[in-house]
Amino acid sequence: MTSPSNVTVVLTLAFVLLFLFIYFWVRFKLSEELPDDFATAMARAERMHPQLRIDLEPLDEPPWSDSNRINLIANTLGELGYELDGIFEANAHIPFLIQGFKNKQQSSFAALYELKQFDYPILDLLADLSEGISITITNARDAGLDVRPFSKLVRLEHLDLSEPEQIQEMHQCLCDELEGQTTVDLKDTHFEEYFKSSWANSMDWRIERGGLTTEEVIRMAQKNGEPEPSEEEIELAKNPWKQRIDLFILNQIWQEYCNNTNMTDEEWLQIFDRLVIVHEHSEAFHLIDTLADSIYNSSDQDHVEDDEEEHPYFKVLQQLNEIFDSEASVMDAFHRALELLPPDQKYVLQSTKETPWKSEIYLIPEPHNG
């Protein structure tokens, strides 16, 4: 069982790297060429899926682009009491190398990153206070993204880590922040497990927020000297996050439902395409399409041949869109829309959950034959 103090630590470790990851996810295309304008960046970013979970691949000989500077940083960290705790490559859309260190005496971590979009390495020094506050000292630039609650982030953006004194300055800054404080004991903790847990917890916080916020997208544009993005450009940045979050939660709920339901393969085949999962972060258009098919296909309406008369299916879509647009909660809208189903096509509730995401699973009745 994870202790409360361990939960605090995992919320910290990948904090700054997530800033960089989200920033470059939005701002750059995969070929490393900077787009001509913000709208182009948003459109290209839409083709990349946000990384809600991450894996680290251990490396024996990492291909650092500036090995001399990396060695200087690592040696200086060693002199300051940080011990090497793994070198990895992250499996991500924007790949990066990461070298982990642990300072047992101070009960803190160091994470050294190299991203090819930066011309110098990024170093995070991290520790967690027993009162629940996480401390991060970094030389990463401010990308315009929100800081998580219960976190204190100190930026030393002027440091490019080219001299030992700069690493020492960062370490002293962490020592100053920890003076007189009680830290969480990390002696039995390894870098890899905490990094992956930290990434997952940070992304879960983003999931709860629905991905990127409008304010964050605007600030990212400002940081790059771009004009304030239009509503369309903002949605281009936010939509891939919403879609990825929806799919991620669907998969989590589906896997749990499968694991807890005793059915034969034949029984699964009979209901697989008739299950509907709705959760608090569902994308409305998926639910609208499913409901529209159930309502229209179960009706006895003749197909309309007159181009001047609106097709009944589009009338159903319009009605459903109005319902979902009028409700703040997608689940409340779904419940209202269920009332439009004819009696013989009512969805049958199979399962409900409140945590980690509020959700419901329904079964669509078998279609009529003939």
mmCIF file of C-alpha atoms in Angstrom:
data_model
loop_
_atom_site.group_PDB
_atom_site.id
_atom_site.type_symbol
_atom_site.label_atom_id
_atom_site.label_comp_id
_atom_site.label_asym_id
_atom_site.label_seq_id
_atom_site.Cartn_x
_atom_site.Cartn_y
_atom_site.Cartn_z
ATOM 1 C CA MET A 1 0.000 0.000 0.000
ATOM 2 C CA THR A 2 1.290 3.467 -0.875
ATOM 3 C CA SER A 3 1.740 5.693 2.136
ATOM 4 C CA PRO A 4 0.483 9.316 2.095
ATOM 5 C CA SER A 5 4.075 10.547 2.010
ATOM 6 C CA ASN A 6 4.833 8.474 -1.087
ATOM 7 C CA VAL A 7 1.774 9.868 -2.826
ATOM 8 C CA THR A 8 3.208 13.341 -2.298
ATOM 9 C CA VAL A 9 6.505 12.398 -3.906
ATOM 10 C CA VAL A 10 5.048 10.876 -7.049
ATOM 11 C CA LEU A 11 3.157 14.082 -7.737
ATOM 12 C CA THR A 12 6.433 15.950 -8.147
ATOM 13 C CA LEU A 13 9.041 14.140 -10.156
ATOM 14 C CA ALA A 14 8.002 14.680 -13.779
ATOM 15 C CA PHE A 15 6.394 18.038 -13.078
ATOM 16 C CA VAL A 16 8.659 20.299 -15.116
ATOM 17 C CA LEU A 17 9.198 17.776 -17.893
ATOM 18 C CA LEU A 18 5.437 17.622 -18.375
ATOM 19 C CA PHE A 19 5.498 21.378 -18.907
ATOM 20 C CA LEU A 20 8.061 20.915 -21.654
ATOM 21 C CA PHE A 21 6.300 17.921 -23.173
ATOM 22 C CA ILE A 22 2.929 19.670 -23.425
ATOM 23 C CA TYR A 23 4.563 22.851 -24.665
ATOM 24 C CA PHE A 24 6.404 21.140 -27.503
ATOM 25 C CA TRP A 25 3.422 18.915 -28.239
ATOM 26 C CA VAL A 26 1.440 22.034 -29.008
ATOM 27 C CA ARG A 27 4.162 24.148 -30.546
ATOM 28 C CA PHE A 28 6.245 21.908 -32.798
ATOM 29 C CA LYS A 29 5.592 19.429 -35.542
ATOM 30 C CA LEU A 30 7.417 16.118 -35.539
ATOM 31 C CA SER A 31 10.038 17.186 -38.079
ATOM 32 C CA GLU A 32 11.399 19.828 -35.646
ATOM 33 C CA GLU A 33 10.606 22.659 -38.065
ATOM 34 C CA LEU A 34 8.810 25.563 -36.438
ATOM 35 C CA PRO A 35 5.424 26.217 -38.114
ATOM 36 C CA ASP A 36 4.804 29.566 -39.754
ATOM 37 C CA ASP A 37 1.866 30.482 -37.545
ATOM 38 C CA PHE A 38 -0.007 29.380 -34.451
ATOM 39 C CA ALA A 39 -2.959 27.925 -36.386
ATOM 40 C CA THR A 40 -0.601 25.668 -38.333
ATOM 41 C CA ALA A 41 1.020 24.540 -35.092
ATOM 42 C CA MET A 42 -2.373 23.662 -33.638
ATOM 43 C CA ALA A 43 -3.412 21.710 -36.718
ATOM 44 C CA ARG A 44 -0.176 19.733 -36.788
ATOM 45 C CA ALA A 45 -0.319 19.085 -33.060
ATOM 46 C CA GLU A 46 -3.781 17.585 -33.526
ATOM 47 C CA ARG A 47 -2.163 14.617 -35.280
ATOM 48 C CA MET A 48 -0.187 13.773 -32.123
ATOM 49 C CA HIS A 49 -1.802 11.977 -29.213
ATOM 50 C CA PRO A 50 -1.081 13.285 -25.692
ATOM 51 C CA GLN A 51 1.038 10.861 -23.671
ATOM 52 C CA LEU A 52 -1.171 10.013 -20.672
ATOM 53 C CA ARG A 53 1.147 7.211 -19.555
ATOM 54 C CA ILE A 54 4.848 6.771 -20.238
ATOM 55 C CA ASP A 55 7.423 3.980 -20.289
ATOM 56 C CA LEU A 56 11.153 4.278 -19.691
ATOM 57 C CA GLU A 57 13.655 2.108 -21.545
ATOM 58 C CA PRO A 58 16.931 1.581 -19.620
ATOM 59 C CA LEU A 59 20.064 2.521 -21.567
ATOM 60 C CA ASP A 60 23.676 1.466 -21.098
ATOM 61 C CA GLU A 61 25.164 3.977 -23.538
ATOM 62 C CA PRO A 62 22.774 6.898 -24.053
ATOM 63 C CA PRO A 63 23.361 8.943 -27.231
ATOM 64 C CA TRP A 64 23.786 12.329 -25.544
ATOM 65 C CA SER A 65 24.278 15.122 -28.065
ATOM 66 C CA ASP A 66 26.467 17.059 -25.598
ATOM 67 C CA SER A 67 28.130 14.315 -23.572
ATOM 68 C CA ASN A 68 30.784 16.658 -22.158
ATOM 69 C CA ARG A 69 28.199 18.908 -20.534
ATOM 70 C CA ILE A 70 26.146 15.927 -19.339
ATOM 71 C CA ASN A 71 29.256 14.446 -17.704
ATOM 72 C CA LEU A 72 30.067 17.789 -16.077
ATOM 73 C CA ILE A 73 26.563 17.998 -14.601
ATOM 74 C CA ALA A 74 26.583 14.363 -13.461
ATOM 75 C CA ASN A 75 30.009 14.693 -11.827
ATOM 76 C CA THR A 76 28.991 17.880 -10.033
ATOM 77 C CA LEU A 77 25.805 16.248 -8.789
ATOM 78 C CA GLY A 78 27.913 13.350 -7.524
ATOM 79 C CA GLU A 79 30.088 15.755 -5.547
ATOM 80 C CA LEU A 80 26.916 17.214 -4.019
ATOM 81 C CA GLY A 81 25.727 13.804 -2.791
ATOM 82 C CA TYR A 82 23.517 12.668 -5.689
ATOM 83 C CA GLU A 83 23.977 9.039 -6.757
ATOM 84 C CA LEU A 84 23.130 7.783 -10.249
ATOM 85 C CA ASP A 85 19.830 5.878 -10.223
ATOM 86 C CA GLY A 86 19.326 4.988 -13.882
ATOM 87 C CA ILE A 87 19.607 6.307 -17.448
ATOM 88 C CA PHE A 88 16.593 5.951 -19.736
ATOM 89 C CA GLU A 89 14.983 6.831 -23.017
ATOM 90 C CA ALA A 90 11.323 7.772 -22.789
ATOM 91 C CA ASN A 91 8.940 6.215 -25.293
ATOM 92 C CA ALA A 92 7.066 9.364 -26.254
ATOM 93 C CA HIS A 93 6.005 11.289 -29.355
ATOM 94 C CA ILE A 94 8.693 13.789 -28.428
ATOM 95 C CA PRO A 95 11.525 11.432 -27.403
ATOM 96 C CA PHE A 96 13.973 12.444 -24.717
ATOM 97 C CA LEU A 97 16.802 11.037 -22.631
ATOM 98 C CA ILE A 98 16.626 11.188 -18.855
ATOM 99 C CA GLN A 99 19.229 10.481 -16.190
ATOM 100 C CA GLY A 100 17.981 9.968 -12.647
ATOM 101 C CA PHE A 101 19.831 10.664 -9.388
ATOM 102 C CA LYS A 102 18.968 10.247 -5.730
ATOM 103 C CA ASN A 103 20.388 12.142 -2.764
ATOM 104 C CA LYS A 104 19.785 9.800 0.166
ATOM 105 C CA GLN A 105 21.197 12.171 2.760
ATOM 106 C CA GLN A 106 18.967 15.053 1.703
ATOM 107 C CA SER A 107 16.072 12.787 0.660
ATOM 108 C CA SER A 108 15.729 14.359 -2.776
ATOM 109 C CA PHE A 109 15.866 13.483 -6.468
ATOM 110 C CA ALA A 110 17.579 15.001 -9.485
ATOM 111 C CA ALA A 111 16.332 14.504 -13.030
ATOM 112 C CA LEU A 112 18.570 15.471 -15.953
ATOM 113 C CA TYR A 113 16.846 15.699 -19.351
ATOM 114 C CA GLU A 114 18.058 16.226 -22.872
ATOM 115 C CA LEU A 115 15.444 17.246 -25.440
ATOM 116 C CA LYS A 116 16.600 17.999 -28.951
ATOM 117 C CA GLN A 117 14.293 21.039 -29.067
ATOM 118 C CA PHE A 118 16.513 22.722 -26.437
ATOM 119 C CA ASP A 119 20.098 23.803 -26.955
ATOM 120 C CA TYR A 120 21.039 22.948 -23.362
ATOM 121 C CA PRO A 121 20.087 20.249 -20.807
ATOM 122 C CA ILE A 122 17.283 20.637 -18.286
ATOM 123 C CA LEU A 123 17.873 19.812 -14.630
ATOM 124 C CA ASP A 124 15.206 19.404 -11.952
ATOM 125 C CA LEU A 125 16.024 19.080 -8.253
ATOM 126 C CA LEU A 126 13.064 17.758 -6.317
ATOM 127 C CA ALA A 127 12.015 17.130 -2.744
ATOM 128 C CA ASP A 128 8.761 16.723 -0.853
ATOM 129 C CA LEU A 129 7.805 18.116 2.496
ATOM 130 C CA SER A 130 5.962 16.008 5.040
ATOM 131 C CA GLU A 131 3.231 18.662 5.135
ATOM 132 C CA GLY A 132 2.318 17.802 1.538
ATOM 133 C CA ILE A 133 4.138 20.524 -0.419
ATOM 134 C CA SER A 134 6.445 19.513 -3.276
ATOM 135 C CA ILE A 135 9.502 21.607 -4.140
ATOM 136 C CA THR A 136 11.022 21.770 -7.633
ATOM 137 C CA ILE A 137 14.099 23.762 -8.639
ATOM 138 C CA THR A 138 14.564 23.902 -12.417
ATOM 139 C CA ASN A 139 16.365 25.775 -15.168
ATOM 140 C CA ALA A 140 13.520 25.090 -17.629
ATOM 141 C CA ARG A 141 11.808 28.000 -19.334
ATOM 142 C CA ASP A 142 8.279 28.971 -18.414
ATOM 143 C CA ALA A 143 5.967 27.476 -21.052
ATOM 144 C CA GLY A 144 2.844 29.248 -19.789
ATOM 145 C CA LEU A 145 1.213 26.183 -18.246
ATOM 146 C CA ASP A 146 -0.480 26.088 -14.855
ATOM 147 C CA VAL A 147 1.346 24.868 -11.766
ATOM 148 C CA ARG A 148 -0.254 22.002 -9.903
ATOM 149 C CA PRO A 149 -1.745 22.673 -6.477
ATOM 150 C CA PHE A 150 0.490 22.031 -3.456
ATOM 151 C CA SER A 151 3.624 22.636 -5.543
ATOM 152 C CA LYS A 152 6.313 25.282 -5.321
ATOM 153 C CA LEU A 153 8.289 25.808 -8.510
ATOM 154 C CA VAL A 154 11.467 27.895 -8.511
ATOM 155 C CA ARG A 155 12.822 28.734 -11.975
ATOM 156 C CA LEU A 156 16.461 29.608 -12.611
ATOM 157 C CA GLU A 157 16.074 30.133 -16.354
ATOM 158 C CA HIS A 158 19.364 31.985 -16.710
ATOM 159 C CA LEU A 159 21.365 28.802 -16.056
ATOM 160 C CA ASP A 160 22.515 26.722 -19.038
ATOM 161 C CA LEU A 161 24.462 24.289 -16.795
ATOM 162 C CA SER A 162 27.739 24.946 -18.591
ATOM 163 C CA GLU A 163 29.663 25.509 -15.335
ATOM 164 C CA PRO A 164 29.771 23.497 -12.068
ATOM 165 C CA GLU A 165 28.872 26.654 -10.145
ATOM 166 C CA GLN A 166 25.469 26.700 -11.833
ATOM 167 C CA ILE A 167 24.590 23.201 -10.618
ATOM 168 C CA GLN A 168 25.842 24.197 -7.178
ATOM 169 C CA GLU A 169 23.591 27.271 -7.310
ATOM 170 C CA MET A 170 20.565 25.094 -8.019
ATOM 171 C CA HIS A 171 21.469 22.725 -5.187
ATOM 172 C CA GLN A 172 21.906 25.619 -2.766
ATOM 173 C CA CYS A 173 18.510 26.957 -3.809
ATOM 174 C CA LEU A 174 16.950 23.598 -2.918
ATOM 175 C CA CYS A 175 18.801 23.562 0.417
ATOM 176 C CA ASP A 176 17.447 27.034 1.191
ATOM 177 C CA GLU A 177 13.894 25.898 0.435
ATOM 178 C CA LEU A 178 14.291 22.847 2.691
ATOM 179 C CA GLU A 179 15.919 24.645 5.614
ATOM 180 C CA GLY A 180 13.935 23.989 8.789
ATOM 181 C CA GLN A 181 11.525 21.665 6.942
ATOM 182 C CA THR A 182 10.856 17.937 7.333
ATOM 183 C CA THR A 183 11.133 15.999 4.075
ATOM 184 C CA VAL A 184 9.607 12.707 2.986
ATOM 185 C CA ASP A 185 11.965 9.737 3.334
ATOM 186 C CA LEU A 186 12.990 8.511 -0.146
ATOM 187 C CA LYS A 187 15.741 6.082 0.814
ATOM 188 C CA ASP A 188 13.857 2.999 -0.394
ATOM 189 C CA THR A 189 12.546 4.648 -3.541
ATOM 190 C CA HIS A 190 13.920 4.169 -7.063
ATOM 191 C CA PHE A 191 13.899 6.857 -9.720
ATOM 192 C CA GLU A 192 12.148 4.888 -12.485
ATOM 193 C CA GLU A 193 9.069 3.869 -10.510
ATOM 194 C CA TYR A 194 8.615 7.369 -9.141
ATOM 195 C CA PHE A 195 9.042 9.022 -12.499
ATOM 196 C CA LYS A 196 6.380 6.825 -14.103
ATOM 197 C CA SER A 197 4.042 7.251 -11.139
ATOM 198 C CA SER A 198 4.628 10.987 -11.165
ATOM 199 C CA TRP A 199 3.838 11.185 -14.869
ATOM 200 C CA ALA A 200 0.624 9.195 -14.369
ATOM 201 C CA ASN A 201 -0.492 11.301 -11.407
ATOM 202 C CA SER A 202 0.281 14.539 -13.211
ATOM 203 C CA MET A 203 -1.667 13.392 -16.247
ATOM 204 C CA ASP A 204 -4.561 12.299 -14.021
ATOM 205 C CA TRP A 205 -4.661 15.885 -12.756
ATOM 206 C CA ARG A 206 -4.808 17.042 -16.375
ATOM 207 C CA ILE A 207 -7.576 14.526 -17.069
ATOM 208 C CA GLU A 208 -9.626 15.965 -14.208
ATOM 209 C CA ARG A 209 -9.187 19.420 -15.760
ATOM 210 C CA GLY A 210 -10.185 18.130 -19.187
ATOM 211 C CA GLY A 211 -6.719 18.581 -20.729
ATOM 212 C CA LEU A 212 -5.466 22.026 -21.706
ATOM 213 C CA THR A 213 -7.373 25.111 -20.604
ATOM 214 C CA THR A 214 -8.172 28.091 -22.811
ATOM 215 C CA GLU A 215 -5.977 30.304 -20.638
ATOM 216 C CA GLU A 216 -3.005 27.956 -21.018
ATOM 217 C CA VAL A 217 -3.259 27.923 -24.811
ATOM 218 C CA ILE A 218 -3.414 31.730 -24.864
ATOM 219 C CA ARG A 219 -0.374 32.025 -22.572
ATOM 220 C CA MET A 220 1.610 29.576 -24.711
ATOM 221 C CA ALA A 221 0.921 31.737 -27.755
ATOM 222 C CA GLN A 222 2.012 34.840 -25.846
ATOM 223 C CA LYS A 223 5.237 33.144 -24.714
ATOM 224 C CA ASN A 224 6.092 32.598 -28.376
ATOM 225 C CA GLY A 225 5.285 36.158 -29.404
ATOM 226 C CA GLU A 226 2.213 35.023 -31.344
ATOM 227 C CA PRO A 227 -1.069 36.960 -31.588
ATOM 228 C CA GLU A 228 -3.823 35.773 -29.294
ATOM 229 C CA PRO A 229 -5.244 32.604 -30.885
ATOM 230 C CA SER A 230 -8.791 32.544 -32.194
ATOM 231 C CA GLU A 231 -11.480 30.317 -30.710
ATOM 232 C CA GLU A 232 -10.931 27.889 -33.581
ATOM 233 C CA GLU A 233 -7.184 27.714 -32.930
ATOM 234 C CA ILE A 234 -7.769 27.192 -29.218
ATOM 235 C CA GLU A 235 -10.113 24.304 -29.950
ATOM 236 C CA LEU A 236 -7.526 22.793 -32.314
ATOM 237 C CA ALA A 237 -5.128 22.681 -29.370
ATOM 238 C CA LYS A 238 -7.661 21.356 -26.867
ATOM 239 C CA ASN A 239 -9.560 18.783 -28.947
ATOM 240 C CA PRO A 240 -6.841 16.098 -29.209
ATOM 241 C CA TRP A 241 -6.542 16.148 -25.423
ATOM 242 C CA LYS A 242 -10.291 15.742 -24.973
ATOM 243 C CA GLN A 243 -10.392 12.872 -27.453
ATOM 244 C CA ARG A 244 -7.381 11.110 -25.958
ATOM 245 C CA ILE A 245 -8.760 11.490 -22.427
ATOM 246 C CA ASP A 246 -12.105 10.059 -23.533
ATOM 247 C CA LEU A 247 -10.437 7.045 -25.161
ATOM 248 C CA PHE A 248 -8.084 6.488 -22.219
ATOM 249 C CA ILE A 249 -10.917 6.432 -19.666
ATOM 250 C CA LEU A 250 -13.052 4.240 -21.935
ATOM 251 C CA ASN A 251 -10.248 1.681 -22.103
ATOM 252 C CA GLN A 252 -9.743 1.751 -18.331
ATOM 253 C CA ILE A 253 -13.461 1.239 -17.649
ATOM 254 C CA TRP A 254 -13.756 -1.425 -20.334
ATOM 255 C CA GLN A 255 -10.816 -3.442 -19.008
ATOM 256 C CA GLU A 256 -12.151 -3.359 -15.459
ATOM 257 C CA TYR A 257 -15.633 -4.371 -16.617
ATOM 258 C CA CYS A 258 -14.208 -7.295 -18.599
ATOM 259 C CA ASN A 259 -12.106 -8.449 -15.657
ATOM 260 C CA ASN A 260 -15.080 -8.378 -13.286
ATOM 261 C CA THR A 261 -17.638 -9.981 -15.602
ATOM 262 C CA ASN A 262 -17.827 -13.743 -16.014
ATOM 263 C CA MET A 263 -18.951 -14.384 -19.574
ATOM 264 C CA THR A 264 -17.974 -16.846 -22.259
ATOM 265 C CA ASP A 265 -16.385 -15.690 -25.507
ATOM 266 C CA GLU A 266 -19.662 -16.357 -27.287
ATOM 267 C CA GLU A 267 -21.574 -14.210 -24.803
ATOM 268 C CA TRP A 268 -19.066 -11.378 -25.227
ATOM 269 C CA LEU A 269 -19.442 -11.486 -29.001
ATOM 270 C CA GLN A 270 -23.196 -11.097 -28.633
ATOM 271 C CA ILE A 271 -22.997 -7.891 -26.594
ATOM 272 C CA PHE A 272 -19.624 -6.364 -27.506
ATOM 273 C CA ASP A 273 -20.935 -3.856 -30.052
ATOM 274 C CA ARG A 274 -24.044 -3.086 -27.988
ATOM 275 C CA LEU A 275 -22.290 -1.736 -24.895
ATOM 276 C CA VAL A 276 -22.280 2.031 -24.339
ATOM 277 C CA ILE A 277 -19.895 3.592 -21.819
ATOM 278 C CA VAL A 278 -20.546 7.141 -20.637
ATOM 279 C CA HIS A 279 -18.265 8.957 -18.195
ATOM 280 C CA GLU A 280 -17.757 12.483 -16.921
ATOM 281 C CA HIS A 281 -15.168 13.266 -19.630
ATOM 282 C CA SER A 282 -16.949 11.580 -22.558
ATOM 283 C CA GLU A 283 -16.806 13.294 -25.929
ATOM 284 C CA ALA A 284 -20.408 14.212 -26.702
ATOM 285 C CA PHE A 285 -20.302 13.509 -30.439
ATOM 286 C CA HIS A 286 -19.698 9.767 -29.894
ATOM 287 C CA LEU A 287 -22.735 9.494 -27.628
ATOM 288 C CA ILE A 288 -24.864 11.625 -29.937
ATOM 289 C CA ASP A 289 -24.095 9.375 -32.910
ATOM 290 C CA THR A 290 -24.981 6.241 -30.930
ATOM 291 C CA LEU A 291 -28.212 7.702 -29.563
ATOM 292 C CA ALA A 292 -29.231 9.048 -32.972
ATOM 293 C CA ASP A 293 -28.798 5.620 -34.550
ATOM 294 C CA SER A 294 -30.907 3.992 -31.826
ATOM 295 C CA ILE A 295 -33.689 6.572 -32.079
ATOM 296 C CA TYR A 296 -33.862 6.779 -35.855
ATOM 297 C CA ASN A 297 -33.319 3.109 -36.715
ATOM 298 C CA SER A 298 -36.030 2.022 -34.291
ATOM 299 C CA SER A 299 -38.588 4.379 -35.819
ATOM 300 C CA ASP A 300 -41.003 3.591 -38.622
ATOM 301 C CA GLN A 301 -40.243 6.804 -40.461
ATOM 302 C CA ASP A 302 -39.985 6.523 -44.217
ATOM 303 C CA HIS A 303 -36.867 7.868 -45.834
ATOM 304 C CA VAL A 304 -37.415 11.347 -47.196
ATOM 305 C CA GLU A 305 -36.806 11.806 -50.890
ATOM 306 C CA ASP A 306 -37.796 15.483 -51.101
ATOM 307 C CA ASP A 307 -34.631 17.585 -50.840
ATOM 308 C CA GLU A 308 -36.653 20.484 -49.447
ATOM 309 C CA GLU A 309 -37.705 18.496 -46.395
ATOM 310 C CA GLU A 310 -35.132 17.849 -43.711
ATOM 311 C CA HIS A 311 -34.284 14.193 -43.256
ATOM 312 C CA PRO A 312 -35.684 12.771 -39.974
ATOM 313 C CA TYR A 313 -32.220 11.543 -38.969
ATOM 314 C CA PHE A 314 -30.842 15.088 -39.062
ATOM 315 C CA LYS A 315 -33.794 16.275 -37.002
ATOM 316 C CA VAL A 316 -32.834 13.707 -34.365
ATOM 317 C CA LEU A 317 -29.205 14.870 -34.480
ATOM 318 C CA GLN A 318 -30.268 18.485 -34.065
ATOM 319 C CA GLN A 319 -32.439 17.629 -31.071
ATOM 320 C CA LEU A 320 -29.634 15.674 -29.418
ATOM 321 C CA ASN A 321 -27.077 18.409 -30.055
ATOM 322 C CA GLU A 322 -29.390 20.948 -28.439
ATOM 323 C CA ILE A 323 -29.687 18.732 -25.357
ATOM 324 C CA PHE A 324 -25.932 18.233 -25.003
ATOM 325 C CA ASP A 325 -25.224 21.929 -25.641
ATOM 326 C CA SER A 326 -27.670 22.957 -22.919
ATOM 327 C CA GLU A 327 -26.180 20.788 -20.156
ATOM 328 C CA ALA A 328 -22.936 21.512 -18.327
ATOM 329 C CA SER A 329 -22.460 17.795 -17.617
ATOM 330 C CA VAL A 330 -22.220 15.307 -20.476
ATOM 331 C CA MET A 331 -23.687 12.625 -18.203
ATOM 332 C CA ASP A 332 -26.703 14.808 -17.365
ATOM 333 C CA ALA A 333 -27.210 15.415 -21.077
ATOM 334 C CA PHE A 334 -26.990 11.689 -21.773
ATOM 335 C CA HIS A 335 -29.632 10.961 -19.116
ATOM 336 C CA ARG A 336 -31.968 13.516 -20.705
ATOM 337 C CA ALA A 337 -31.347 12.059 -24.148
ATOM 338 C CA LEU A 338 -32.242 8.563 -22.922
ATOM 339 C CA GLU A 339 -35.817 9.803 -22.508
ATOM 340 C CA LEU A 340 -36.068 10.128 -26.301
ATOM 341 C CA LEU A 341 -35.560 6.399 -26.811
ATOM 342 C CA PRO A 342 -38.708 4.417 -27.670
ATOM 343 C CA PRO A 343 -39.844 1.887 -25.017
ATOM 344 C CA ASP A 344 -38.491 -1.140 -26.860
ATOM 345 C CA GLN A 345 -35.072 0.503 -27.323
ATOM 346 C CA LYS A 346 -34.378 1.697 -23.783
ATOM 347 C CA TYR A 347 -30.747 1.176 -22.797
ATOM 348 C CA VAL A 348 -30.300 -1.209 -19.861
ATOM 349 C CA LEU A 349 -27.941 -0.043 -17.113
ATOM 350 C CA GLN A 350 -25.240 -2.652 -16.441
ATOM 351 C CA SER A 351 -22.764 -0.961 -14.118
ATOM 352 C CA THR A 352 -22.039 2.317 -12.319
ATOM 353 C CA LYS A 353 -18.850 3.662 -10.729
ATOM 354 C CA GLU A 354 -17.978 6.817 -8.826
ATOM 355 C CA THR A 355 -14.174 6.463 -8.781
ATOM 356 C CA PRO A 356 -11.664 7.045 -10.214
ATOM 357 C CA TRP A 357 -14.040 8.501 -12.818
ATOM 358 C CA LYS A 358 -17.793 8.670 -12.544
ATOM 359 C CA SER A 359 -19.147 6.342 -15.216
ATOM 360 C CA GLU A 360 -22.027 4.138 -16.340
ATOM 361 C CA ILE A 361 -22.242 1.184 -18.720
ATOM 362 C CA TYR A 362 -25.421 0.483 -20.695
ATOM 363 C CA LEU A 363 -26.524 -2.332 -22.980
ATOM 364 C CA ILE A 364 -28.422 -1.494 -26.166
ATOM 365 C CA PRO A 365 -31.312 -3.910 -26.888
ATOM 366 C CA GLU A 366 -30.847 -6.285 -29.775
ATOM 367 C CA PRO A 367 -32.033 -4.831 -33.088
ATOM 368 C CA HIS A 368 -35.352 -5.960 -34.522
ATOM 369 C CA ASN A 369 -35.183 -8.373 -37.431
ATOM 370 C CA GLY A 370 -37.220 -7.626 -40.505
#
